[in-house]
Each structure stands twice: as C-alpha cells, then as structure tokens.
Short mmCIF file of C-alpha atoms and ligand atoms in Angstrom, two decimals:
data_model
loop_
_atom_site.label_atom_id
_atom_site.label_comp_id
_atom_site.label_asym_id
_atom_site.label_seq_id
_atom_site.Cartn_x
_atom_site.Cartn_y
_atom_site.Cartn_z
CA UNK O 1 -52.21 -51.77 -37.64
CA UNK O 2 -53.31 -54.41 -35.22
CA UNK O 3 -49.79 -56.03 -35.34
CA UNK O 4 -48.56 -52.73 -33.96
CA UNK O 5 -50.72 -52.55 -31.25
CA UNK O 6 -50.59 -56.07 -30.08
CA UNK O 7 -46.53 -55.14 -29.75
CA UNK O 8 -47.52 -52.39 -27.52
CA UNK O 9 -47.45 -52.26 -23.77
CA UNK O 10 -51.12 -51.73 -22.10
CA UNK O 11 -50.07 -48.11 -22.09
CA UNK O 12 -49.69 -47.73 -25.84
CA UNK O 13 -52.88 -49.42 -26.34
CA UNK O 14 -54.99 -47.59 -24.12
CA UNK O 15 -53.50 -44.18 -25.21
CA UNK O 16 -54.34 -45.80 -28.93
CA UNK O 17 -57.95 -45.76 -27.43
CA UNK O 18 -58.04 -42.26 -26.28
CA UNK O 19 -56.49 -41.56 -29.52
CA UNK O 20 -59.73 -43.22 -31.45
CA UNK O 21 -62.23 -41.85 -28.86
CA UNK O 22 -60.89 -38.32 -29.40
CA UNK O 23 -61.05 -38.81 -33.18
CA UNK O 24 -64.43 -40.00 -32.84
CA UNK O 25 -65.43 -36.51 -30.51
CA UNK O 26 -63.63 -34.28 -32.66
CA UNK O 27 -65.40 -35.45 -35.56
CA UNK O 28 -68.57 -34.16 -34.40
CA UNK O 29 -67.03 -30.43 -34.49
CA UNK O 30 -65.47 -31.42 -37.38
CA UNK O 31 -61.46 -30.47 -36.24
CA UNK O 32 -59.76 -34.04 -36.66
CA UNK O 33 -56.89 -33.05 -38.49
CA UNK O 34 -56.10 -30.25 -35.66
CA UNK O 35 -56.82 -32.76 -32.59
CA UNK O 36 -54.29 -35.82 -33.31
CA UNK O 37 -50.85 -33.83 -33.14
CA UNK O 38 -51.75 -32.66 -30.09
CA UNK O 39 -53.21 -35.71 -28.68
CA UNK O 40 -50.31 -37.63 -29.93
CA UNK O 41 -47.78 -34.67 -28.66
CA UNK O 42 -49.71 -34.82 -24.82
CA UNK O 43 -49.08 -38.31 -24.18
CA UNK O 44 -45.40 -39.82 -23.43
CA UNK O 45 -44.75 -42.88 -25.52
CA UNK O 46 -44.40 -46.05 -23.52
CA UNK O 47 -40.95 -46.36 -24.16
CA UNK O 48 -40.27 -43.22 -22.47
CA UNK O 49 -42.33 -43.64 -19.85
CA UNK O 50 -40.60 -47.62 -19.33
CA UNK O 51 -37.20 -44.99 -19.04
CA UNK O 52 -38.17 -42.39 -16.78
CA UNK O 53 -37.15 -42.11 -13.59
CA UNK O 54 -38.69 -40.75 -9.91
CA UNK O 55 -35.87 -38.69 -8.04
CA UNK O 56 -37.03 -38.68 -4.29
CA UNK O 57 -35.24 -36.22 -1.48
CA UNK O 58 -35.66 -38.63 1.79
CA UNK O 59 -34.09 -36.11 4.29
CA UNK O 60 -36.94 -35.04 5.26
CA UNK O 61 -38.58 -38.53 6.26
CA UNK O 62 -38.60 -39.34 9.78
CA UNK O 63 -38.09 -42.77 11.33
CA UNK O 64 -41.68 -44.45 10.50
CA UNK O 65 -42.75 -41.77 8.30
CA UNK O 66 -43.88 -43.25 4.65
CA UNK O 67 -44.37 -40.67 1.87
CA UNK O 68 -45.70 -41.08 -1.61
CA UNK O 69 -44.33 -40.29 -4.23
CA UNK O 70 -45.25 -41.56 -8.09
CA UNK O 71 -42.90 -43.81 -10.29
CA UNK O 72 -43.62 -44.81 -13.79
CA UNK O 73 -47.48 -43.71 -13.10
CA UNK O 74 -47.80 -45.67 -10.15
CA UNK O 75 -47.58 -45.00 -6.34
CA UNK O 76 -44.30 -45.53 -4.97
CA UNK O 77 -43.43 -45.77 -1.51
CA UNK O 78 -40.48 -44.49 0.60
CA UNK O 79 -40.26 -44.79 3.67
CA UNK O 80 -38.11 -44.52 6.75
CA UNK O 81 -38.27 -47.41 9.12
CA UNK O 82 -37.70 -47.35 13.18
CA UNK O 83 -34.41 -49.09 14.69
CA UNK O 84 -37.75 -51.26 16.10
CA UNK O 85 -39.19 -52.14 12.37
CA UNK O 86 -35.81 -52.79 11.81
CA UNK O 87 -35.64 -55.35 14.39
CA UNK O 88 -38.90 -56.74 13.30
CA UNK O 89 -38.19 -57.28 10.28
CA UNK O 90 -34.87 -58.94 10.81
CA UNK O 91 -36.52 -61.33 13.24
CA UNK O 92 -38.80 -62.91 10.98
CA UNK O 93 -37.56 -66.78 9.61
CA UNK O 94 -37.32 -66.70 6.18
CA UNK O 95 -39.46 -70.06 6.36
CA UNK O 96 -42.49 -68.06 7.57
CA UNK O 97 -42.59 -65.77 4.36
CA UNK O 98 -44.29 -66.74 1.72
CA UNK O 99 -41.87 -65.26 -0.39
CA UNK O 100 -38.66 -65.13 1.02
CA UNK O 101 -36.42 -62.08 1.18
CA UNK O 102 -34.66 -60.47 3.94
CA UNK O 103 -34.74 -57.12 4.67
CA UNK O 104 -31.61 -56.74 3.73
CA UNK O 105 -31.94 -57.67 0.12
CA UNK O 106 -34.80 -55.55 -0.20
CA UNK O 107 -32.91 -52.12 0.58
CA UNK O 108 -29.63 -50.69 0.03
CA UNK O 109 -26.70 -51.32 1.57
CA UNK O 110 -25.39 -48.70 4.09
CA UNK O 111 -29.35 -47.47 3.68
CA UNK O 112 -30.64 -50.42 5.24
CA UNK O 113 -33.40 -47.89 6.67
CA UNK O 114 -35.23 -47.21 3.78
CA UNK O 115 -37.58 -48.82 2.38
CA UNK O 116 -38.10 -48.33 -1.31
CA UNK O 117 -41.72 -50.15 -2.94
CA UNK O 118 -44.27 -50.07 -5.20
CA UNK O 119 -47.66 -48.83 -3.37
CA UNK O 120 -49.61 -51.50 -5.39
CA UNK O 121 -50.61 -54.44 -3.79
CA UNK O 122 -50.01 -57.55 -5.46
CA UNK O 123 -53.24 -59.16 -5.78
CA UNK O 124 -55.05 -57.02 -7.60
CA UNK O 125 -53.46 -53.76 -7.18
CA UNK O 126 -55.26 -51.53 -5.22
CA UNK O 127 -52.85 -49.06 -2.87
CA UNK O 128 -52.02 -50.02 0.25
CA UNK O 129 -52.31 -48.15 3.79
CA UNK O 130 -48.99 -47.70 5.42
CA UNK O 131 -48.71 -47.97 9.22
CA UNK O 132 -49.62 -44.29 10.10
CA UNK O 133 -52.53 -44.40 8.26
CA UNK O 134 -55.81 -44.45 10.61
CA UNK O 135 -57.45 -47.29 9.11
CA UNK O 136 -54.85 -49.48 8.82
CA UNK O 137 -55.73 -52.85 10.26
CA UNK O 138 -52.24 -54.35 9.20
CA UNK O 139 -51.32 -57.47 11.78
CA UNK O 140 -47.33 -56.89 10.83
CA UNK O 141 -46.39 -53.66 11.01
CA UNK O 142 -46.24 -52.17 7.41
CA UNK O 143 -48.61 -52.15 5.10
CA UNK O 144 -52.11 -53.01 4.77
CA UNK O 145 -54.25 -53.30 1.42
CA UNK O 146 -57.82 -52.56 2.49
CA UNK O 147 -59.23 -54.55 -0.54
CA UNK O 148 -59.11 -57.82 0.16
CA UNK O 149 -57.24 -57.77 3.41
CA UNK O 150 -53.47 -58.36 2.61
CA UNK O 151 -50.79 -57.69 5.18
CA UNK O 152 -47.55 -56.50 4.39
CA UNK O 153 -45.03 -56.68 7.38
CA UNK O 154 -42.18 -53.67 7.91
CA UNK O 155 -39.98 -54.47 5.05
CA UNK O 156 -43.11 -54.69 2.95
CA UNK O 157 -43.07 -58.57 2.37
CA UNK O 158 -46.60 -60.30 2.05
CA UNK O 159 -47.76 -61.80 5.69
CA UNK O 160 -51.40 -62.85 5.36
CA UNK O 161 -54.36 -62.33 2.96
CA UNK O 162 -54.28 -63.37 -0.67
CA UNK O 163 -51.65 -61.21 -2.72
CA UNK O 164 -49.15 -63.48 -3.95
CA UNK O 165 -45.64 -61.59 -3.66
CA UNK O 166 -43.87 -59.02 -1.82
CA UNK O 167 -44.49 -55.50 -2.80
CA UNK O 168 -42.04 -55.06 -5.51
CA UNK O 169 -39.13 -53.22 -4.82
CA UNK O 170 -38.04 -50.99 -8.11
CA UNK O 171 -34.31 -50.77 -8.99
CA UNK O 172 -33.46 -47.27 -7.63
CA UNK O 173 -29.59 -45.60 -6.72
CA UNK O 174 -28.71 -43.37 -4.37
CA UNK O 175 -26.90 -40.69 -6.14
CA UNK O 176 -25.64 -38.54 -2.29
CA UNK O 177 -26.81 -39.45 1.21
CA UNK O 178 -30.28 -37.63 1.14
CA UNK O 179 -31.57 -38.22 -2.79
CA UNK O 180 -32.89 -41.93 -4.19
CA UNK O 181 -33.20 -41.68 -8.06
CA UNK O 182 -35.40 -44.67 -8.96
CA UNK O 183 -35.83 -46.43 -12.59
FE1 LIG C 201 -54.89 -55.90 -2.27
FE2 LIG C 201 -56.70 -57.61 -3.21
S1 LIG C 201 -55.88 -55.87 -4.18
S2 LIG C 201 -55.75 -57.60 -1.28
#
C-alpha cells in the first residue's frame, strides 16, 4: 500500500519499482505469477542490507595505497596512510576545517594508520579519486571528487570545493591486527 512504501528506505522503494516494471514486462509473455518470487527472492530486503557488513583484509595495503572495497552498496574506502599523511593531517588547526575532526577521531585507536570512509563525496555523491589516481587534482593530499571540484585532505576531511562534510567514516571493528569488519 502506499503507507508501506512511504515507510520504506529509497532501497525498498526502488526495488518496489523494479518489482512493478518486471510485472509490467512479464505480462507481455504472460508469466507474472512465475516472475515475482523470484524477483522478490533476488533482491535483499533493506533491512538486511541496513545489517550487513563489509569484512576487509588490510595486510596487504601499503603505506599510501587506497583500495576499494563496497559497503552497504556503496564504495568504501580503506586505505593506508604514510608516517608523512600522518603528519599532515595532524598539522592541520581544527579552526581551518570546515568540519572539525582530528585524525584521530576519525580512525581507530592503536590503527591510527588507516583510514576507513565512504567513497561518496558529500555534495552530491559522485566517487572520489584517491591520491594515486592519475587525474587527481586534489590540493590536500587525499581525495579529490572530480565533479564539482571538492578536496578532501589525508584523513579524508572536506578542504575546498562545495561538499558540505567530511567523508563519512562508517562504524567498523577490528576483529585481529590485519581484518576491519565494517557495519
Ligand atoms: Fe563531489 Fe559535487 S559530487 S563535488
């Protein structure tokens, strides 16, 4: 009923589309009955998709290195920072970000590291380029978001251009020294 779907999270009601648009298809071969179930059986509810979690091995991820990975259906970003983005980032006065967070607060302690973020920029949410990327054009280090030309510094907190916040940091654990589980 509408009430339903106005309760449902933009996931619910856009896999309630592609419900109704495969309906609509399948009643031109005339199989509707057959094609719900397994419509409704190939897509994850939202609630379990707001529970599941992204495990993430970071052994492997050298000093500067960013990797993707994907958390919740969105790009997630892990990456290893340098003793020198380190520095960087820890010599930044909080009264020069426009949101204000230290480094520190935005990792783990004793993993102080890694950086942990969403890889959607928060303007409008196109993915960013991380540092090793060619076409980066970032001013600070970390991340730029070729859109509209925001600039993310090395602990991934908004610099310049027009997204409002830092790029989110998800709640994630580390469950032993080399594996992140986030969610
Ligand atoms: Fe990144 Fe607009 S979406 S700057």
């Amino acid at each position: 009923t509408a009430d339903t779907a106005s309760e449902h999270t933009e996931d619910g009601v856009r896999r309630r589309d592609f419900i109704n648009i495969a309906a609509v298809s399948a009643a031109g071969v005339g199989g509707l009955a057959v094609v719900y179930p397994l419509v409704s059986q190939m897509a994850p509810s939202a609630d379990v998709l707001a529970e599941s979690t992204t495990e993430v091995d970071v052994a492997g991820i050298e000093p500067g290195q960013s990797i993707k990975a994907i958390f919740r259906k969105q790009p997630l970003f892990v990456k290893r920072l340098t003793a020198a983005e380190i520095a960087d980032a820890n010599s930044v006065p909080l009264s020069d970000l426009r949101e204000p967070q230290t480094l520190a607060e935005r990792t783990s302690e004793g993993n102080e590291d890694i950086l942990i973020t969403m890889g959607v920029c928060t303007h409008l949410g196109c993915v960013p380029l991380g540092a090793a990327e060619g076409e980066n054009k970032g001013e600070y280090g970390g991340y730029f978001c070729p859109c509209h030309g925001s600039h993310y510094d090395t602990a991934g907190r908004i610099r310049k251009g027009p997204a409002p916040t830092n790029l989110e940091v998800p709640e994630y654990t580390f469950t032993s020294e080399t594996t992140v589980v986030v969610g």
